[in-house]
Coordinates of C-alpha atoms in Angstrom, one line a residue:
M22 CA 63.2 25.7 -71.4
A23 CA 61.5 28.6 -69.6
T24 CA 61.6 28.5 -65.8
T25 CA 58.6 29.1 -63.6
D26 CA 59.7 32.6 -62.8
E27 CA 60.2 33.5 -66.5
I28 CA 56.7 32.1 -67.3
Q29 CA 55.2 34.1 -64.5
Q30 CA 57.0 37.2 -65.7
A31 CA 55.6 36.8 -69.2
V32 CA 52.1 36.2 -67.9
E33 CA 52.0 39.1 -65.4
S34 CA 53.7 41.5 -67.9
F35 CA 51.2 40.7 -70.6
F36 CA 48.3 41.0 -68.1
L37 CA 49.5 44.5 -67.2
L38 CA 50.1 45.4 -70.8
F39 CA 46.7 44.2 -71.9
N40 CA 45.0 46.2 -69.0
G41 CA 46.9 49.3 -70.0
V42 CA 45.7 49.1 -73.6
I43 CA 42.1 48.7 -72.5
I44 CA 42.3 51.6 -70.1
F45 CA 43.4 53.7 -73.1
L46 CA 40.2 52.7 -74.9
M47 CA 38.3 53.6 -71.8
S48 CA 39.7 57.1 -72.0
C49 CA 38.5 57.2 -75.7
G50 CA 35.1 56.1 -74.4
Y51 CA 34.9 59.1 -72.0
T52 CA 35.8 61.3 -75.0
L53 CA 33.0 59.9 -77.1
I54 CA 30.5 60.4 -74.2
E55 CA 31.6 64.0 -73.9
S56 CA 31.5 64.6 -77.7
G57 CA 28.1 63.1 -78.1
G58 CA 26.8 64.9 -75.0
V59 CA 27.7 68.4 -76.2
R60 CA 26.2 70.5 -79.0
S61 CA 27.2 69.8 -82.5
Q62 CA 29.2 73.0 -83.2
N63 CA 31.5 72.1 -80.3
A64 CA 32.0 68.4 -80.8
G65 CA 35.3 68.7 -82.6
H66 CA 36.7 70.8 -79.7
S67 CA 36.0 67.9 -77.3
L68 CA 37.9 65.5 -79.6
F69 CA 40.8 67.8 -80.0
K70 CA 40.9 68.3 -76.2
T71 CA 41.7 64.6 -75.8
L72 CA 44.7 64.8 -78.2
V73 CA 46.0 67.8 -76.3
I74 CA 45.8 66.0 -73.0
F75 CA 47.4 62.9 -74.4
I76 CA 50.4 64.9 -75.6
S77 CA 50.8 67.1 -72.6
S78 CA 50.2 64.5 -69.9
A79 CA 52.6 61.9 -71.5
L80 CA 55.5 64.3 -71.4
A81 CA 54.7 65.6 -67.9
Y82 CA 54.3 62.1 -66.5
W83 CA 57.5 60.9 -68.1
I84 CA 59.6 63.8 -66.8
I85 CA 58.3 64.2 -63.2
G86 CA 55.0 62.4 -62.7
Y87 CA 56.2 58.8 -62.6
P88 CA 59.2 59.6 -60.5
F89 CA 57.0 61.3 -57.9
A90 CA 54.6 58.4 -57.9
F91 CA 56.8 55.3 -58.2
G92 CA 60.3 56.6 -58.4
G93 CA 63.3 54.8 -56.8
N94 CA 64.5 55.6 -53.2
P95 CA 61.0 56.5 -52.1
N96 CA 60.0 58.1 -48.8
V97 CA 56.5 58.5 -47.3
I98 CA 55.9 61.6 -49.5
L99 CA 57.4 60.9 -52.9
G100 CA 59.8 58.9 -55.1
T101 CA 63.2 60.4 -55.8
R102 CA 64.6 58.7 -58.9
F103 CA 63.8 58.0 -62.6
W104 CA 63.4 61.7 -63.7
A105 CA 62.8 61.5 -67.4
S106 CA 63.7 57.7 -67.2
E107 CA 67.1 58.4 -65.7
Q108 CA 68.5 54.9 -64.9
F109 CA 65.0 53.5 -65.4
G110 CA 64.8 49.8 -65.8
A111 CA 68.3 49.0 -64.3
W112 CA 68.2 45.7 -62.4
Y113 CA 69.3 47.5 -59.2
N114 CA 66.7 50.3 -59.6
R115 CA 63.2 48.7 -59.5
P116 CA 60.3 51.1 -59.4
G117 CA 59.1 51.9 -55.9
V118 CA 55.8 50.0 -55.9
D119 CA 54.5 48.2 -52.9
N120 CA 51.6 46.1 -51.9
F121 CA 49.7 48.1 -49.3
T122 CA 46.6 48.2 -51.4
N123 CA 47.6 45.6 -54.0
S124 CA 47.8 42.7 -51.5
N125 CA 51.1 41.1 -52.6
N126 CA 53.5 41.0 -49.7
V127 CA 56.6 40.8 -51.9
Y128 CA 55.2 42.8 -54.8
N129 CA 58.3 43.9 -56.6
L130 CA 56.2 44.4 -59.7
N131 CA 55.4 40.6 -59.7
N132 CA 58.4 40.3 -62.0
Q133 CA 56.8 42.6 -64.5
D134 CA 58.8 44.7 -66.9
P135 CA 59.3 48.2 -65.5
Y136 CA 58.5 49.9 -68.8
I137 CA 55.2 48.0 -69.0
H138 CA 54.5 49.2 -65.5
F139 CA 55.2 52.8 -66.6
F140 CA 52.9 52.4 -69.6
Y141 CA 50.1 51.0 -67.4
Q142 CA 50.4 53.8 -64.8
Y143 CA 50.5 56.5 -67.5
M144 CA 47.3 55.2 -69.0
I145 CA 45.6 55.6 -65.6
T146 CA 47.0 59.1 -65.3
F147 CA 45.7 60.0 -68.8
L148 CA 42.4 58.6 -67.7
V149 CA 42.2 60.8 -64.6
T150 CA 43.1 64.0 -66.5
N151 CA 40.7 63.2 -69.4
I152 CA 37.8 62.5 -67.1
A153 CA 38.2 65.7 -65.2
A154 CA 38.6 67.9 -68.3
S155 CA 35.4 66.6 -69.8
A156 CA 33.5 68.9 -67.4
F157 CA 35.0 72.0 -69.1
A158 CA 33.4 71.2 -72.5
E159 CA 32.0 73.9 -74.8
R160 CA 33.7 77.0 -73.2
C161 CA 37.3 76.3 -72.4
Q162 CA 40.4 77.6 -74.2
I163 CA 43.0 75.1 -75.4
I164 CA 45.8 76.6 -73.2
V165 CA 43.7 75.6 -70.1
Y166 CA 43.8 71.9 -71.2
V167 CA 47.6 72.0 -71.7
L168 CA 48.3 73.6 -68.3
F169 CA 45.7 71.5 -66.5
S170 CA 47.2 68.3 -68.0
I171 CA 50.6 69.2 -66.8
L172 CA 49.4 70.0 -63.3
M173 CA 47.3 66.8 -63.0
S174 CA 49.7 64.4 -64.6
G175 CA 52.9 65.8 -63.3
F176 CA 52.0 66.8 -59.8
V177 CA 48.5 66.3 -58.4
Y178 CA 47.7 62.7 -59.2
P179 CA 51.2 61.3 -58.9
F180 CA 51.5 62.3 -55.3
L181 CA 48.1 60.8 -54.4
A182 CA 49.1 57.6 -56.2
H183 CA 52.4 57.4 -54.3
W184 CA 50.7 58.0 -51.0
M185 CA 48.3 55.1 -51.5
W186 CA 50.1 52.7 -53.8
G187 CA 53.8 53.6 -53.7
A188 CA 56.4 52.1 -51.5
N189 CA 56.4 53.7 -48.1
G190 CA 53.4 55.9 -49.1
W191 CA 51.9 57.4 -45.9
L192 CA 48.3 56.7 -46.7
G193 CA 48.8 53.0 -47.5
Y194 CA 51.8 52.2 -45.4
V195 CA 51.4 54.4 -42.3
V196 CA 47.7 55.0 -42.1
G197 CA 46.7 51.6 -43.5
A198 CA 44.0 53.0 -45.9
R199 CA 42.8 50.8 -48.8
D200 CA 41.6 51.8 -52.2
Y201 CA 42.1 48.7 -54.4
G202 CA 40.7 50.0 -57.7
G203 CA 40.9 53.7 -57.2
S204 CA 37.4 54.9 -56.1
A205 CA 39.1 57.9 -54.4
I206 CA 42.6 58.1 -55.8
I207 CA 41.4 57.9 -59.5
Y208 CA 37.8 58.9 -59.7
L209 CA 37.2 61.2 -56.7
T210 CA 40.4 63.0 -57.8
A211 CA 38.9 63.5 -61.3
G212 CA 35.5 64.5 -59.9
V213 CA 36.9 67.2 -57.6
A214 CA 39.1 68.6 -60.3
A215 CA 36.2 68.7 -62.6
L216 CA 34.0 70.5 -60.0
I217 CA 36.6 73.2 -59.2
G218 CA 37.3 73.9 -62.8
T219 CA 33.7 74.1 -63.7
I220 CA 33.0 76.6 -60.9
F221 CA 35.7 78.9 -62.1
L222 CA 34.6 78.6 -65.7
G223 CA 31.0 79.4 -65.0
P224 CA 28.0 78.2 -66.9
R225 CA 27.7 78.1 -70.7
F226 CA 25.9 81.0 -72.3
G227 CA 22.1 80.4 -72.1
R228 CA 22.3 77.5 -69.6
F229 CA 20.8 79.3 -66.6
E230 CA 20.1 82.8 -68.0
P231 CA 17.4 84.1 -68.5
R232 CA 16.0 80.8 -67.1
T233 CA 17.3 77.2 -66.6
L234 CA 17.4 75.6 -70.1
P235 CA 19.0 72.2 -70.7
L236 CA 21.5 72.3 -73.6
F237 CA 21.0 68.8 -75.1
G238 CA 23.8 66.8 -76.6
H239 CA 23.7 66.1 -80.3
S240 CA 24.3 62.4 -80.7
I241 CA 23.0 59.5 -78.6
P242 CA 24.7 56.9 -80.8
I243 CA 28.1 58.4 -80.2
T244 CA 27.4 58.6 -76.5
S245 CA 26.3 54.9 -76.4
V246 CA 29.5 53.7 -78.2
G247 CA 31.5 55.7 -75.6
A248 CA 29.5 54.1 -72.8
I249 CA 30.4 50.6 -74.1
L250 CA 34.1 51.4 -74.2
V251 CA 34.0 52.9 -70.7
A252 CA 32.2 49.8 -69.3
F253 CA 34.8 47.6 -71.0
G254 CA 37.6 49.6 -69.3
F255 CA 36.0 49.2 -65.9
F256 CA 35.8 45.5 -66.3
V257 CA 39.6 45.4 -66.8
L258 CA 40.6 48.2 -64.3
N259 CA 38.5 46.9 -61.4
S260 CA 39.3 43.2 -61.9
G261 CA 43.0 43.9 -62.4
A262 CA 43.4 46.0 -59.3
D263 CA 46.0 43.6 -57.9
H264 CA 48.0 43.8 -61.1
R265 CA 48.4 40.1 -60.9
I266 CA 46.5 37.0 -62.1
S267 CA 48.6 34.0 -61.4
G268 CA 47.8 32.0 -58.3
V269 CA 44.5 30.6 -57.0
A270 CA 43.7 33.6 -54.8
Y271 CA 44.5 36.2 -57.4
G272 CA 42.4 34.4 -60.1
D273 CA 39.6 34.4 -57.6
R274 CA 39.9 38.1 -57.0
V275 CA 39.9 38.8 -60.8
G276 CA 36.7 36.9 -61.1
H277 CA 35.1 38.7 -58.2
G278 CA 36.2 42.0 -59.7
L279 CA 34.5 41.2 -63.0
I280 CA 31.1 40.1 -61.7
N281 CA 31.0 42.8 -59.0
T282 CA 31.6 45.5 -61.6
V283 CA 28.8 44.2 -63.8
L284 CA 26.3 43.9 -60.9
S285 CA 27.1 47.3 -59.4
G286 CA 26.8 49.1 -62.7
A287 CA 23.6 47.3 -63.6
T288 CA 22.0 47.9 -60.3
S289 CA 22.9 51.6 -60.3
G290 CA 21.6 52.1 -63.8
A291 CA 18.3 50.4 -63.0
A292 CA 17.8 52.2 -59.7
Y293 CA 18.5 55.6 -61.2
Y294 CA 16.2 55.1 -64.1
L295 CA 13.3 54.0 -61.9
L296 CA 13.9 56.8 -59.3
Q297 CA 14.1 59.5 -62.0
R298 CA 10.9 58.3 -63.7
L299 CA 9.2 58.2 -60.3
I300 CA 10.3 61.8 -59.5
E301 CA 9.0 63.0 -62.9
T302 CA 5.7 61.3 -62.4
F303 CA 5.0 63.2 -59.2
A304 CA 6.9 66.5 -59.9
K305 CA 5.7 66.8 -63.5
P306 CA 8.4 69.2 -64.7
A307 CA 8.0 71.1 -68.0
R308 CA 9.1 69.0 -71.0
H309 CA 12.2 71.2 -71.7
L310 CA 13.3 70.7 -68.1
K311 CA 13.1 66.9 -68.1
R312 CA 16.3 65.0 -67.5
R313 CA 18.3 63.6 -70.4
V314 CA 17.3 60.1 -69.6
F315 CA 19.8 58.2 -71.8
L316 CA 22.9 60.2 -70.8
S317 CA 22.0 60.3 -67.2
T318 CA 21.3 56.5 -67.1
V319 CA 24.7 55.9 -68.7
N320 CA 26.2 58.2 -66.0
S321 CA 24.5 56.3 -63.3
I322 CA 25.9 53.0 -64.6
I323 CA 29.4 54.6 -64.5
A324 CA 28.7 55.9 -61.0
G325 CA 28.0 52.3 -59.9
M326 CA 31.2 51.0 -61.4
V327 CA 33.2 53.9 -59.9
A328 CA 31.7 53.1 -56.4
V329 CA 32.5 49.4 -56.6
A330 CA 36.1 50.0 -57.9
G331 CA 37.5 50.7 -54.4
G332 CA 36.9 47.1 -53.4
A333 CA 35.6 45.2 -56.4
V334 CA 38.1 42.4 -55.9
T335 CA 37.2 42.0 -52.3
Y336 CA 33.4 42.1 -52.3
N337 CA 30.9 39.3 -52.5
P338 CA 28.3 39.8 -55.3
W339 CA 25.5 40.7 -52.9
S340 CA 27.6 43.5 -51.6
A341 CA 28.1 44.9 -55.1
I342 CA 24.3 45.1 -55.5
I343 CA 24.1 47.3 -52.3
V344 CA 27.1 49.4 -53.4
G345 CA 25.5 50.0 -56.8
F346 CA 22.1 51.0 -55.4
I347 CA 23.5 53.5 -53.0
A348 CA 25.8 54.9 -55.8
A349 CA 22.6 55.7 -57.9
L350 CA 21.2 57.7 -55.0
S351 CA 24.5 59.5 -54.5
F352 CA 24.8 60.4 -58.1
L353 CA 21.2 61.6 -58.3
L354 CA 21.6 63.8 -55.2
W355 CA 24.9 65.3 -56.4
S356 CA 23.5 65.9 -59.9
K357 CA 20.4 67.8 -58.6
L358 CA 22.5 69.7 -56.0
L359 CA 24.9 71.0 -58.7
I360 CA 22.1 72.1 -60.9
K361 CA 20.4 73.8 -58.0
L362 CA 23.7 75.7 -57.4
H363 CA 23.9 76.6 -61.1
V364 CA 27.1 74.6 -61.6
D365 CA 27.1 73.8 -65.3
D366 CA 28.7 70.4 -66.0
P367 CA 27.7 69.4 -69.5
V368 CA 28.0 65.6 -69.1
E369 CA 27.7 65.5 -65.3
T370 CA 31.3 64.5 -64.7
A371 CA 31.6 65.9 -61.2
A372 CA 28.3 64.3 -60.0
V373 CA 29.3 60.9 -61.4
H374 CA 32.8 60.7 -60.0
I375 CA 32.3 62.5 -56.7
G376 CA 29.0 60.8 -56.0
G377 CA 30.4 57.3 -56.9
G378 CA 34.0 57.8 -55.6
L379 CA 33.1 59.3 -52.3
W380 CA 30.7 56.5 -51.4
G381 CA 33.0 53.9 -52.9
I382 CA 35.9 54.6 -50.6
F383 CA 33.7 54.3 -47.5
A384 CA 32.1 51.1 -48.8
V385 CA 35.5 49.2 -48.7
P386 CA 35.9 48.8 -44.9
I387 CA 32.2 48.0 -44.6
F388 CA 31.7 45.2 -47.2
R389 CA 35.1 43.7 -48.1
R390 CA 35.6 40.0 -47.4
T391 CA 38.0 38.8 -44.7
V392 CA 40.1 36.7 -47.0
E393 CA 43.2 38.2 -48.7
A394 CA 45.7 36.9 -51.2
Q395 CA 49.2 36.0 -50.1
A396 CA 52.4 36.4 -52.0
D397 CA 52.4 32.7 -53.0
G398 CA 48.9 33.1 -54.5
N399 CA 47.0 31.3 -51.8
F400 CA 44.3 32.7 -49.5
A401 CA 44.8 34.1 -46.0
N402 CA 41.9 35.0 -43.6
N403 CA 43.5 38.1 -42.2
T404 CA 41.3 41.2 -43.2
F405 CA 39.0 43.2 -41.0
S406 CA 35.5 44.1 -42.2
I407 CA 32.6 45.7 -40.5
I408 CA 30.0 43.3 -42.0
Y409 CA 31.9 40.2 -41.2
R410 CA 33.8 41.2 -38.0
I411 CA 31.6 44.0 -36.6
T412 CA 32.7 43.5 -33.0
L413 CA 36.4 44.2 -33.7
G414 CA 37.6 47.7 -33.3
E415 CA 40.1 47.3 -36.1
S416 CA 37.2 46.8 -38.5
W417 CA 35.7 50.2 -37.6
R418 CA 39.1 51.9 -37.9
G419 CA 38.8 51.4 -41.6
L420 CA 36.1 54.0 -41.7
L421 CA 38.5 56.6 -40.2
N422 CA 41.1 55.5 -42.8
S423 CA 38.6 56.1 -45.5
L424 CA 37.6 59.5 -44.1
C425 CA 41.3 60.4 -44.1
T426 CA 41.7 59.3 -47.7
A427 CA 38.7 61.2 -48.9
A428 CA 39.7 64.4 -47.1
V429 CA 43.2 64.3 -48.4
V430 CA 42.2 63.6 -52.0
M431 CA 39.6 66.4 -52.0
A432 CA 41.7 69.0 -50.3
W433 CA 44.9 68.3 -52.2
T434 CA 43.1 68.3 -55.6
A435 CA 40.9 71.3 -54.9
I436 CA 43.8 73.5 -53.7
F437 CA 46.1 73.1 -56.7
V438 CA 43.3 73.1 -59.3
A439 CA 41.8 76.2 -57.8
I440 CA 45.2 78.0 -57.9
L441 CA 45.7 77.2 -61.5
F442 CA 42.2 78.3 -62.6
L443 CA 42.3 81.5 -60.5
V444 CA 45.6 82.5 -62.2
L445 CA 44.2 81.7 -65.6
K446 CA 41.0 83.7 -64.9
L447 CA 43.0 86.7 -63.7
L448 CA 45.0 86.5 -67.0
R449 CA 41.7 86.1 -69.0
L450 CA 42.9 82.9 -70.5
L451 CA 40.2 80.7 -69.1
K452 CA 37.0 80.9 -71.2
V453 CA 36.2 81.6 -74.9
S454 CA 34.1 84.6 -75.8
N455 CA 30.3 84.3 -75.9
E456 CA 30.5 84.7 -79.7
E457 CA 32.8 81.8 -80.1
E458 CA 30.7 79.7 -77.8
L459 CA 27.5 80.5 -79.6
R460 CA 28.8 80.2 -83.2
G461 CA 31.0 77.2 -82.5
I462 CA 34.4 76.7 -81.0
D463 CA 35.2 74.2 -83.7
L464 CA 35.3 77.0 -86.3
F465 CA 36.8 79.8 -84.1
Q466 CA 39.5 77.8 -82.4
H467 CA 40.2 75.0 -84.9
G468 CA 38.9 76.2 -88.3
E469 CA 37.3 72.9 -89.0
P470 CA 33.8 71.7 -88.0
A471 CA 33.1 68.2 -86.8
Y472 CA 30.0 68.1 -89.1
A473 CA 29.5 69.8 -92.4
L474 CA 26.5 72.1 -93.1
R475 CA 24.7 71.7 -89.8
I476 CA 24.7 74.5 -87.2
Y477 CA 27.8 76.0 -88.8
C478 CA 25.5 77.2 -91.5
A479 CA 24.2 79.9 -89.1
A480 CA 27.8 81.1 -88.4
C481 CA 28.9 81.1 -92.1
G482 CA 25.8 82.9 -93.4
E483 CA 24.7 79.8 -95.3
Q484 CA 21.1 78.4 -95.4
L485 CA 20.1 76.7 -92.1
Q486 CA 18.8 73.4 -93.3
G487 CA 15.9 71.4 -91.7
K488 CA 15.5 73.7 -88.6
T489 CA 12.0 74.6 -87.4
I490 CA 11.5 77.4 -84.8
E491 CA 8.6 78.8 -82.8
H492 CA 8.1 81.9 -80.6
E493 CA 8.0 81.8 -76.9
T494 CA 7.8 85.0 -74.9
V495 CA 10.0 85.1 -71.8
G496 CA 10.1 88.8 -71.3
V497 CA 12.7 91.4 -72.2
R498 CA 16.1 91.0 -70.6
P499 CA 18.5 93.9 -71.1
N500 CA 21.9 93.0 -72.6
F501 CA 20.8 89.5 -73.4
P502 CA 20.5 88.6 -77.1
T503 CA 17.5 86.8 -78.5
I504 CA 18.6 83.3 -79.3
V505 CA 17.7 80.2 -81.2
T506 CA 18.3 76.6 -80.3
D507 CA 18.4 74.0 -83.0
A508 CA 17.3 70.4 -82.8
E509 CA 20.6 69.4 -81.3
G510 CA 20.4 72.1 -78.6
A511 CA 22.9 74.3 -80.2
I512 CA 22.4 78.0 -79.5
V513 CA 23.0 80.9 -82.0
P514 CA 21.9 84.6 -81.7
I515 CA 18.9 85.5 -83.8
E516 CA 20.8 88.5 -85.1
Y517 CA 22.7 86.2 -87.5
F518 CA 19.4 85.1 -89.0
S519 CA 18.1 88.7 -89.0
E520 CA 21.1 90.0 -90.9
R521 CA 20.8 87.3 -93.5
N522 CA 17.0 87.8 -93.9
G523 CA 17.0 91.6 -93.8
S524 CA 15.2 91.9 -90.5
N525 CA 16.1 94.2 -87.7
G526 CA 16.0 91.3 -85.2
N527 CA 13.3 92.9 -83.1
L528 CA 10.9 90.1 -82.1
N529 CA 9.3 91.9 -79.1
G530 CA 11.5 90.2 -76.5
S531 CA 10.8 86.8 -77.9
K532 CA 13.1 83.8 -77.6
L533 CA 13.2 81.3 -80.4
K534 CA 13.6 77.7 -79.7
S535 CA 13.3 74.4 -81.5
L536 CA 10.0 72.5 -81.6
N537 CA 12.1 69.3 -81.5
E538 CA 13.6 70.4 -78.1
E539 CA 10.2 71.2 -76.7
N540 CA 9.0 67.7 -77.6
R541 CA 11.9 65.9 -76.1
V542 CA 11.3 63.5 -73.2

C-alpha cells in the first residue's frame, strides 16, 4: 500500500506535469494570436517560426539552459551540474530548486520527479522565447529565430530564473525579491527582448512611410482561438506558481490564483475597451487610423493576467481588480508611446508584456496578503505588505526589491539581445528584402502559402480574386513604389498589377488601397 509520501509525490508530479502541458498549449495560443494578427501572405511564416523555436530552444535548454537555471551545486549566480542531463535524476543530485519565491521552506521539488521538473521549466522557457519572437513577425529571417532561441533559452532566461527561483539565487535568496508567477522573470523578459529586436528590425514596409498606415491582421477567428488558449494557460501558470497543491494553505493559494487571474484579465479588458472608445469619441481619428479593437482588447486582457501573475496566489480578489485596471492603463500608454516612436510591433507584444510585467512586479509588495504557506501545508502570518502593514519599514523594502528585479531583468535582457541583433544586422542576416515582405514570406522563404489563391495571386501573376480598390492621392514620394492593400491589409506593389494588365504603372502618384480597409472600425 502506498505511503503518504508516495501519494504526495504522485499528486505533485502530476500537478506539475499537467501544468507543463497546458503551458505548451499557451505557447500555441500566442502563435495563433500572431498568425491571425498578421497579413495573410505571412501567416505560414509565423507558424513555422514556432516550430523553429521549439526545436532550437529544446536543445539549447537541455544542454546548457537547465544546468544554468536549476543545476546541481548551485551558487548565487548559476547552477554547475546536469550539462546535457549528466547525472541528472540521481538520488544524490537533486535539481537546485529553492523556495524563495515558491513559499515552501523545504522545497526539494516537493518529491516531484526531476524529469517532470525539467519538462515544466522547459515549457516556460519555450513560452518566453515564443512570446518575444512574435514581435518580429512579417520581416524576420529564419536564422534570426534560431540564434535568438539559443540565446534566450540557453543563456538569458536561465540566469534570470536561477537568480529568482534557483537555490541560492541572489535575487530571491540574498535580496529577498518576490515574483511568484513571473511578471518580471517571464513576461518582462519577453517584452524587453521583443522591444529590442523590433527596434533593430525596423518597421514593416509601408507601416509608417509615406504615412502611418495600420496593417491589419487577416483573421479574427484565429486570433480569438489563440486568446482562449492563452487565457487557459494563465489560469494554470498563475495558480500553480507554488508548484504544489497538497495542503490547506497551498490549495487556498491555487484557488486565489485562479479567481485573481480571471478578475484581473476581465477588468483590464473592460477598462481598455471603454478608455479606447472614449478616446476615439473625442479625438475622432480617421477610420484607417482607428485601433484594431478586437486584437487590442485581447492584448489588454493578457496584460491584466501578466500583471497579476507576480502575486496572483497572494492577492485578495479586490486587489486583482485594481491590478487589472492599472494594467490596462499601462498597456494603453505603452502601446501609444511605441507607435509615436514608430516602433512597429505587429501584435503589440512589447506593449503588453512590458506594460503588464513592469507594473506587476511593483504590485506584489503593495497588495500581497500577510499569510504565507508553510512546508507542512498550513498557514503562517509572516509576510510584509504595504496595504496591510504600512507602518513597517520591511513592507516598503519590497518596493526596492521590485525595482532591483525590474532593473536587472531589463538590463540583462536588453544587453544580450541588442548584441545579437547588432551582429546580425552588420552581417545583413536580420531582415528579408522588401520584395519578399510585400509578395509574401510564405512563398519566398518556405515555398508554400498558408492559404491558396488569396494574396499570393498577385505574386504568382494569377487573377486577384474578390479585391476592390480605389484611388487616394497622397503625393509623389521618390523611390517609394505605388502600393495596393487588400481586404486583409496585405500590401503588394502596383507594378505587379501593371505588368499583368499591360499598364505602365503610372497612376499620377496615387496610392491604391482597399475599400474594405477604409471602412474598418
